[in-house]
XYZ file of C-alpha atoms in Angstrom:
575
model
C 0.102 0.291 -0.047
C 1.349 3.409 -1.289
C 1.008 5.644 1.997
C 1.778 9.582 3.065
C 2.555 10.188 6.578
C 2.624 13.480 8.105
C 3.627 14.409 11.269
C 3.506 17.827 13.296
C 3.642 19.132 16.447
C 3.316 22.782 18.039
C 7.125 23.504 18.997
C 8.379 21.465 16.175
C 10.757 19.579 18.276
C 11.369 16.259 19.133
C 7.570 14.425 19.042
C 7.176 15.388 15.538
C 10.488 14.031 14.404
C 10.125 11.014 16.839
C 6.642 9.992 15.515
C 8.204 10.331 11.888
C 10.816 8.076 12.719
C 8.423 5.467 14.348
C 5.566 5.483 12.466
C 8.050 4.952 9.036
C 9.299 1.818 10.673
C 6.189 0.334 11.616
C 4.980 1.039 7.996
C 7.824 -0.817 6.384
C 7.061 -3.799 8.944
C 3.440 -3.944 7.611
C 5.403 -3.926 4.011
C 3.828 -0.784 2.965
C 5.354 1.667 0.753
C 5.699 5.057 2.669
C 6.799 8.678 2.401
C 6.875 11.066 5.265
C 6.809 14.934 5.659
C 8.328 15.509 8.454
C 7.669 19.276 10.254
C 10.543 19.446 12.535
C 13.344 21.530 13.617
C 15.321 18.704 13.581
C 15.301 17.976 9.828
C 14.648 20.001 6.585
C 10.977 19.488 5.647
C 10.887 17.300 2.530
C 7.413 18.017 0.837
C 5.799 15.133 -1.089
C 6.187 15.592 -4.764
C 3.400 15.625 -6.714
C 3.737 11.850 -8.068
C 3.413 10.389 -4.954
C 0.496 12.653 -4.435
C -1.156 10.762 -7.125
C 0.062 7.153 -6.300
C -0.861 7.755 -2.721
C -3.750 5.423 -1.854
C -3.862 6.080 2.086
C -2.789 9.618 4.016
C -2.225 9.526 7.276
C -1.460 12.637 9.649
C -0.447 12.713 13.294
C -0.579 16.436 13.969
C -1.434 18.718 17.028
C -1.225 21.941 14.698
C -2.889 23.510 11.609
C -2.058 21.937 8.316
C -3.247 22.649 4.789
C -4.764 19.327 3.913
C -6.151 20.542 0.034
C -3.723 18.718 -1.845
C -4.998 15.588 -0.450
C -8.442 15.788 -2.122
C -9.815 12.459 -3.226
C -7.432 10.427 -1.019
C -8.687 8.490 1.798
C -7.185 10.584 4.737
C -6.857 9.645 8.565
C -5.980 12.429 11.056
C -5.507 12.282 14.969
C -3.481 13.953 17.923
C 0.828 12.978 17.783
C 0.601 11.398 20.868
C -1.786 8.448 19.668
C 0.994 7.866 17.088
C 3.909 7.763 19.503
C 1.733 5.204 22.361
C 1.439 2.646 19.364
C 2.559 3.353 15.744
C 1.557 -0.073 14.600
C -1.936 -0.169 15.864
C -2.297 3.440 14.991
C -1.339 2.892 11.468
C -4.037 -0.228 11.540
C -6.798 2.248 12.735
C -5.650 4.755 10.399
C -6.278 2.571 7.265
C -9.647 1.276 8.688
C -11.117 4.475 9.690
C -9.514 7.074 6.326
C -12.172 9.045 5.010
C -11.913 10.393 1.335
C -11.300 14.064 1.749
C -13.948 16.192 -0.262
C -13.236 20.065 -1.314
C -14.273 22.055 1.716
C -14.973 25.914 1.208
C -12.620 27.987 2.811
C -13.563 29.517 6.316
C -11.559 32.850 5.631
C -14.069 35.679 6.251
C -16.783 33.220 7.910
C -18.468 34.969 11.066
C -19.317 32.977 14.114
C -20.461 33.901 17.706
C -19.789 31.758 20.314
C -21.092 31.119 24.343
C -19.048 29.120 26.757
C -19.890 28.118 29.785
C -19.032 25.462 32.440
C -20.422 24.747 35.896
C -18.325 26.643 38.313
C -17.724 29.590 35.544
C -13.918 29.454 36.652
C -11.278 28.034 34.699
C -12.883 26.257 31.592
C -15.114 28.872 30.445
C -12.376 31.009 29.841
C -9.624 28.692 28.949
C -11.988 27.555 26.226
C -13.067 30.910 24.688
C -9.656 31.934 24.412
C -8.402 28.800 22.537
C -11.590 29.386 20.394
C -10.510 33.239 19.701
C -6.832 32.044 18.959
C -7.853 29.724 16.385
C -10.330 31.693 14.754
C -7.725 34.373 14.170
C -5.083 32.072 12.292
C -8.266 30.507 10.269
C -9.222 34.148 9.422
C -12.556 33.997 11.268
C -14.304 36.789 12.613
C -15.680 35.672 15.941
C -16.797 37.010 19.117
C -17.391 34.733 22.538
C -19.313 35.643 24.975
C -18.168 34.132 28.499
C -20.852 33.260 31.032
C -18.580 33.068 34.316
C -19.072 33.074 37.898
C -19.087 37.003 37.267
C -21.972 36.757 34.758
C -21.818 37.279 31.214
C -18.956 39.204 30.050
C -18.524 40.638 26.234
C -21.818 39.721 25.653
C -23.321 39.305 21.944
C -25.608 41.650 20.922
C -28.449 41.740 18.572
C -26.335 42.844 15.662
C -23.474 40.112 16.232
C -26.159 37.283 16.360
C -27.686 38.463 12.975
C -24.261 38.972 11.447
C -23.217 35.249 12.439
C -22.859 32.738 9.729
C -23.308 29.922 12.595
C -23.522 29.845 16.580
C -21.313 27.746 18.689
C -22.354 26.695 22.210
C -19.599 25.495 23.886
C -21.131 24.912 27.699
C -21.382 22.047 30.220
C -24.683 23.326 31.468
C -27.755 24.687 30.051
C -28.091 28.170 28.615
C -30.604 30.361 27.029
C -31.152 29.796 23.559
C -34.079 31.694 22.924
C -32.054 34.653 21.241
C -30.467 32.279 18.690
C -34.302 31.516 17.137
C -33.590 31.060 13.182
C -29.948 30.826 13.607
C -27.387 27.596 12.826
C -26.118 26.877 16.177
C -24.190 23.588 17.078
C -23.362 22.466 20.636
C -20.188 20.966 22.175
C -18.832 20.973 25.654
C -16.257 23.409 26.973
C -13.485 20.190 27.335
C -13.612 19.822 23.124
C -13.721 23.381 22.653
C -10.552 24.090 24.603
C -8.369 20.488 23.439
C -9.880 20.984 19.712
C -10.483 24.617 18.730
C -9.974 24.524 15.106
C -12.120 21.461 14.882
C -14.837 23.184 16.963
C -14.779 25.741 14.754
C -14.686 23.531 11.307
C -17.810 21.783 13.004
C -19.387 24.804 13.531
C -19.873 25.658 10.010
C -19.807 22.399 8.437
C -22.786 20.758 11.158
C -24.578 23.555 12.855
C -28.410 23.195 12.667
C -31.080 25.641 12.074
C -32.527 26.054 15.757
C -36.201 26.974 16.351
C -37.251 28.294 19.688
C -40.971 27.855 19.839
C -42.985 30.175 22.260
C -45.741 28.495 24.150
C -47.666 31.459 25.486
C -48.166 34.823 24.503
C -46.560 35.304 28.076
C -43.498 34.074 26.891
C -43.324 30.620 28.583
C -41.084 28.558 25.950
C -39.490 25.373 25.513
C -36.061 24.840 23.922
C -36.216 22.250 20.879
C -33.667 19.682 20.663
C -30.920 20.771 18.575
C -29.774 18.220 15.824
C -26.083 17.735 16.169
C -22.853 15.210 16.629
C -23.105 15.553 20.418
C -24.834 13.769 22.981
C -28.001 15.331 24.395
C -28.271 16.972 27.779
C -28.842 14.066 30.300
C -29.196 13.896 34.073
C -25.508 14.960 34.606
C -25.831 17.946 32.778
C -28.938 19.376 34.588
C -27.398 18.192 37.887
C -24.523 20.836 36.903
C -26.447 23.500 36.039
C -28.201 23.288 39.313
C -24.544 23.140 41.195
C -23.724 26.255 38.963
C -26.692 28.463 40.468
C -26.233 27.030 43.540
C -22.438 27.620 43.884
C -22.253 31.144 44.532
C -24.786 31.019 47.515
C -22.772 28.303 49.146
C -19.162 30.678 48.615
C -21.103 33.745 50.080
C -22.891 32.168 52.615
C -19.855 30.217 53.691
C -17.198 33.048 53.405
C -19.843 35.066 55.521
C -20.526 32.827 58.290
C -16.131 32.443 58.759
C -16.191 36.184 58.860
C -18.838 35.417 62.117
C -16.838 33.201 63.632
C -13.765 36.175 63.617
C -15.306 37.311 67.083
C -14.884 33.810 68.495
C -16.866 30.301 67.498
C -19.319 30.787 69.977
C -19.861 34.294 69.357
C -22.682 34.115 66.910
C -24.961 32.808 70.092
C -25.034 36.679 71.532
C -27.949 38.139 70.168
C -28.031 41.129 68.659
C -24.129 40.954 68.415
C -22.305 41.546 64.285
C -21.421 37.966 64.768
C -25.098 36.780 64.963
C -26.037 38.910 62.116
C -23.137 37.739 60.284
C -24.663 34.158 61.358
C -28.119 34.906 60.321
C -27.035 36.497 56.674
C -24.646 33.455 56.414
C -26.072 30.331 57.973
C -29.994 31.469 57.883
C -30.107 32.804 54.668
C -27.653 31.651 52.687
C -27.168 28.336 53.496
C -31.448 27.924 53.708
C -31.191 28.833 50.072
C -28.645 26.660 48.994
C -30.698 23.442 48.389
C -34.229 25.259 47.060
C -31.704 26.997 44.373
C -29.919 23.550 43.452
C -33.575 22.082 43.249
C -35.130 24.970 41.161
C -32.382 25.133 38.730
C -31.881 21.550 38.126
C -35.623 21.931 37.367
C -34.906 25.105 34.910
C -32.225 22.972 33.120
C -35.013 20.344 32.063
C -38.053 22.342 31.686
C -36.801 25.844 31.110
C -38.348 28.570 33.221
C -41.664 26.616 33.909
C -39.659 24.321 36.144
C -38.167 26.853 38.405
C -41.107 27.302 40.656
C -42.266 23.720 41.080
C -38.275 22.872 41.499
C -37.657 25.446 44.217
C -41.029 24.378 46.349
C -39.554 20.680 46.147
C -35.996 22.041 47.332
C -37.683 23.840 50.188
C -39.657 20.747 51.141
C -36.374 18.750 51.238
C -34.666 20.954 53.261
C -37.673 20.931 55.854
C -37.883 17.412 55.505
C -34.146 16.966 56.459
C -33.631 15.448 53.101
C -30.603 17.412 52.408
C -29.028 17.900 48.844
C -29.681 14.080 48.307
C -33.263 15.436 48.587
C -32.929 18.398 46.896
C -31.495 16.792 43.562
C -34.521 14.172 43.934
C -37.011 17.196 43.724
C -35.365 19.066 41.372
C -35.682 15.926 38.811
C -39.218 15.335 40.052
C -40.463 18.850 39.274
C -38.197 19.532 35.738
C -39.595 16.463 34.585
C -43.318 16.608 35.441
C -43.188 20.738 34.213
C -41.469 19.370 30.729
C -44.815 16.917 30.631
C -47.003 19.222 31.223
C -45.720 21.730 28.857
C -45.382 19.162 26.047
C -48.309 16.985 27.098
C -51.171 19.278 28.110
C -53.063 20.329 25.102
C -55.133 23.322 25.821
C -57.338 26.070 23.554
C -55.108 28.901 22.282
C -57.178 31.087 24.211
C -56.388 29.628 27.213
C -52.960 29.401 26.795
C -51.828 32.049 28.752
C -52.763 30.334 31.750
C -50.653 27.267 31.685
C -47.422 29.048 32.786
C -49.100 31.151 35.545
C -51.819 28.502 36.593
C -51.247 25.071 35.288
C -47.773 23.973 35.317
C -47.003 25.646 39.063
C -49.908 24.341 40.577
C -50.008 20.659 39.163
C -46.204 20.118 39.139
C -45.956 21.732 42.465
C -48.662 19.192 43.705
C -46.886 16.453 42.216
C -43.523 17.200 43.462
C -44.688 18.311 46.956
C -47.171 14.839 47.511
C -44.352 12.887 46.363
C -41.460 14.322 48.557
C -43.816 14.312 51.594
C -44.960 10.916 51.355
C -42.534 8.721 49.299
C -38.913 10.607 49.180
C -38.497 12.929 52.185
C -38.658 9.869 54.902
C -36.573 7.566 53.487
C -33.550 9.967 52.193
C -33.646 11.944 55.199
C -32.877 9.172 57.415
C -29.555 8.104 54.285
C -28.745 11.929 54.830
C -28.675 11.266 58.837
C -27.046 8.110 58.722
C -24.448 9.499 56.007
C -23.534 12.838 57.938
C -23.015 10.951 61.352
C -21.099 8.430 59.597
C -19.004 11.155 58.058
C -18.574 13.568 61.373
C -17.733 10.456 63.706
C -15.839 8.102 61.272
C -12.520 6.943 62.374
C -9.010 7.999 60.908
C -9.007 5.220 58.580
C -12.172 5.826 57.126
C -11.671 9.323 57.048
C -8.316 8.615 55.158
C -9.415 6.454 52.878
C -12.330 9.168 51.717
C -9.825 11.428 51.449
C -7.727 9.381 48.874
C -10.715 8.794 46.855
C -12.424 12.381 46.802
C -8.317 13.357 46.248
C -7.665 10.797 43.235
C -11.277 11.868 41.465
C -10.656 15.474 41.693
C -7.234 14.849 39.962
C -8.179 12.027 37.374
C -9.515 14.584 34.469
C -8.979 18.292 35.890
C -12.046 19.886 35.162
C -13.886 16.666 33.776
C -16.887 14.919 34.916
C -15.271 12.374 37.398
C -13.452 16.268 39.042
C -17.150 17.443 39.212
C -18.891 14.587 40.558
C -16.389 14.658 43.535
C -16.573 18.149 43.875
C -20.449 17.881 43.506
C -20.774 15.657 46.546
C -18.535 17.497 48.755
C -20.115 21.072 48.159
C -23.367 19.317 48.436
C -22.450 18.325 52.017
C -21.676 22.087 52.937
C -25.516 22.317 53.500
C -25.299 19.524 56.654
C -22.454 21.237 58.157
C -20.184 18.547 56.786
C -17.022 20.160 56.000
C -14.431 17.729 55.780
C -14.848 16.468 52.166
C -14.919 20.101 50.587
C -11.727 20.791 52.336
C -10.018 17.355 51.273
C -11.908 18.472 47.829
C -10.251 21.772 47.492
C -6.597 20.938 48.710
C -6.305 18.040 46.060
C -7.822 20.134 43.284
C -4.889 22.534 43.822
C -2.306 19.613 43.590
C -2.215 19.128 39.694
C -1.582 22.441 38.463
C 0.959 23.022 41.463
C 2.761 19.584 40.971
C 3.180 20.326 36.992
C 4.690 23.837 37.964
C 6.979 22.492 40.590
C 7.840 19.913 38.446
C 9.210 22.665 35.624
C 11.387 23.729 38.476
C 13.079 20.457 39.398
C 13.712 19.185 36.545
C 14.181 22.090 33.993
C 16.466 20.405 31.303
C 13.682 18.346 30.390
C 11.221 20.475 29.605
C 11.246 22.905 26.289
C 10.948 26.375 26.708
C 6.777 26.471 26.242
C 6.177 23.817 28.709
C 8.571 26.287 31.085
C 6.634 28.624 30.723
C 3.070 26.686 30.969
C 4.963 25.718 34.401
C 4.818 29.506 35.707
C 1.415 29.816 34.387
C 0.309 26.185 36.366
C 1.620 27.478 39.731
C -0.331 30.695 39.487
C -3.319 28.743 38.693
C -3.018 25.879 40.909
C -2.739 28.438 44.150
C -5.919 29.750 42.662
C -7.346 26.018 42.967
C -7.979 26.099 39.224
C -6.656 22.632 38.186
C -7.116 23.153 34.200
C -3.781 24.480 34.930
C -2.413 21.029 34.608
C -4.280 20.169 31.488
C -1.755 21.568 28.538
C 1.097 18.714 30.535
C -1.501 15.997 30.700
C -2.385 16.416 26.753
C 1.115 16.048 25.883
C 1.705 13.078 28.021
C -1.418 11.461 29.800
C 0.432 8.162 30.508
C 2.644 10.336 33.354
C 0.824 13.608 34.351
C -2.377 11.572 35.499
C -1.073 8.763 37.424
C 1.550 11.633 39.234
C -1.537 14.009 39.806
C -3.477 11.149 41.159
C -0.991 9.954 43.640
C -0.052 13.615 44.906
C -4.007 14.428 45.397
C -4.960 11.185 46.802
C -1.991 11.710 49.483
C -3.121 15.576 50.040
C -7.141 14.039 50.524
C -6.063 11.634 52.586
C -3.661 14.158 54.832
C -6.493 16.791 54.484
C -9.150 13.965 56.333
C -6.542 12.956 58.349
C -6.168 16.238 59.849
C -9.380 16.817 60.384
C -9.405 19.733 58.123
C -12.641 21.860 57.612
C -13.119 24.075 54.759
C -16.360 26.308 55.048
C -16.346 27.608 51.121
C -16.220 25.275 48.361
C -13.843 27.683 46.273
C -11.027 30.595 46.624
C -7.933 28.299 46.873
C -5.255 30.629 48.507
C -7.249 33.642 49.071
C -9.321 31.393 51.790
C -6.246 31.219 53.954
C -6.479 34.931 54.587
C -9.873 34.758 56.145
C -9.767 33.532 59.667
C -11.199 30.818 60.349
C -12.637 29.958 57.307
C -9.977 26.778 57.106
C -9.396 24.977 60.387
C -6.227 24.009 61.002
C -4.458 26.337 58.755
C -1.264 25.266 59.309
C -1.503 21.350 58.724
C -3.867 21.994 55.864
C -1.647 24.188 54.199
C 1.041 21.173 54.745
C -1.649 18.641 53.139
C -1.783 20.741 49.970
C 2.241 21.295 50.250
C 3.199 17.875 50.492
C 0.906 16.542 47.590
C 1.907 19.007 44.939
C 5.595 18.381 46.130
C 5.121 14.429 45.656
C 3.382 14.750 41.987
C 6.242 17.458 41.070
C 8.988 14.950 42.028
C 7.347 11.929 40.694
C 6.741 13.716 37.423
C 10.242 15.302 37.207
C 11.395 11.605 37.316
C 9.271 10.031 34.741
C 9.155 13.151 32.446
C 11.273 12.037 28.996
C 13.200 15.055 27.757
C 13.372 15.411 24.072
C 16.658 14.359 23.847
C 15.415 10.775 26.072
C 12.413 10.663 23.192
C 15.138 10.893 20.086
C 17.458 8.425 21.822
C 14.140 6.037 22.031
C 14.377 5.822 25.683
């Protein structure tokens, strides 16, 4: 088989050169006739001749950068990241032959106008990093792009009506539900923030090629509406996304409440018990109000994610019942799903004359969805879930050192596994939910472990400076800052290049930090903030041992990866 292979990496250094060597040898071992075009500063680029292009039966591309594919029109082509080719060259070649797709002419994207929205559950890291990645890729591709970020501080660089009208397509890179009503009649493509961050060029290409017309149906003159499904090549929103939507709206309530409670402790741990004192007022604001609203907000916005605005009222009612019945955050989650799906069923299934449609959003849906949710919560869900929450809380608050350490290991490893992905978010959501029952240990372990990956990568670039190229050392400096701010995503550039060494190193360090945090009995009253929380009196207890747990885990990760990391010279030598 006559095969053309292209390799390219962002720095144009060892990865591209090594991949070219390994793939050439693997192809020859398979009996293929192969020509290689390698983009590396280690050797001159030898381009394919016209004869080679004409005779080629297969084109394989291992690259993490943008390359011109126009010369391969009509040829079966397979493309993937360069690390996949390095991991197992023979298997990669076979996979490429099986999955190659004939290239068709694609219109240039120069001059295309796109708009985008990015949003992640916490609204801190992925929201802005994915926006930056899309913007940089759009500039390189000569695409006019404007990105609205929906972070923890609200919408920034908001899209105007004129921006939306002029756009050829809309990208929704979000892990939570966002209101799409203003994009009615536009072509919309939906993906995740992770995909936009890791593959921005691919995301922009898909937006132009695969976006589908979106229609937002108004269900009543009062403006109650339902979002239609967008036909696209990504999975439909499921329970996990609905849960993260609820968590994203709950987080500001938890952060504010936790910090205000911590401020009340400045006057003494028991000072709030003195009536009419400032400490008592702060406790009333943080504990009596903000924390009291946590579960209703969680439940209400889970229902909102499922049923849009009709779900908010029954969802919040279900959440309030979960609080008063003692069912905690588990009851709130159940109440949110009950309210959301019942409200959506009423929106979609209950026919009404047009003349009476205005009654649906203000009477029919709130009344019957709230009745259904409330009765199920009181007579079916409340009692058993309250018992589960009471048992869980007592277990967590009274568990011995061995169980505490084991829980810390699990939470720490999960926080470091995918650095902002589904596993990380599951551990984080569990820890945040326990704050409502005044269980603060798991939250302390989660934040401490979440700081380890980025800190560890930064430490590794300092300890083994010669093993890292210039761009990696610069990324290490940024990772140190991001790690201190509890932004695990600072380690993503390292994990993307070397996942088999980075992820285990981070998980081991995170597991150690989580175990030490639980062993020391650390308690954290707020779910975010990183090192900035250290300066708030009594927000973390005990502060010194908590800082030690983070430092030990980060150093372990840094030392471990600095030993495991292979330098460019070692890669070239085949070690």
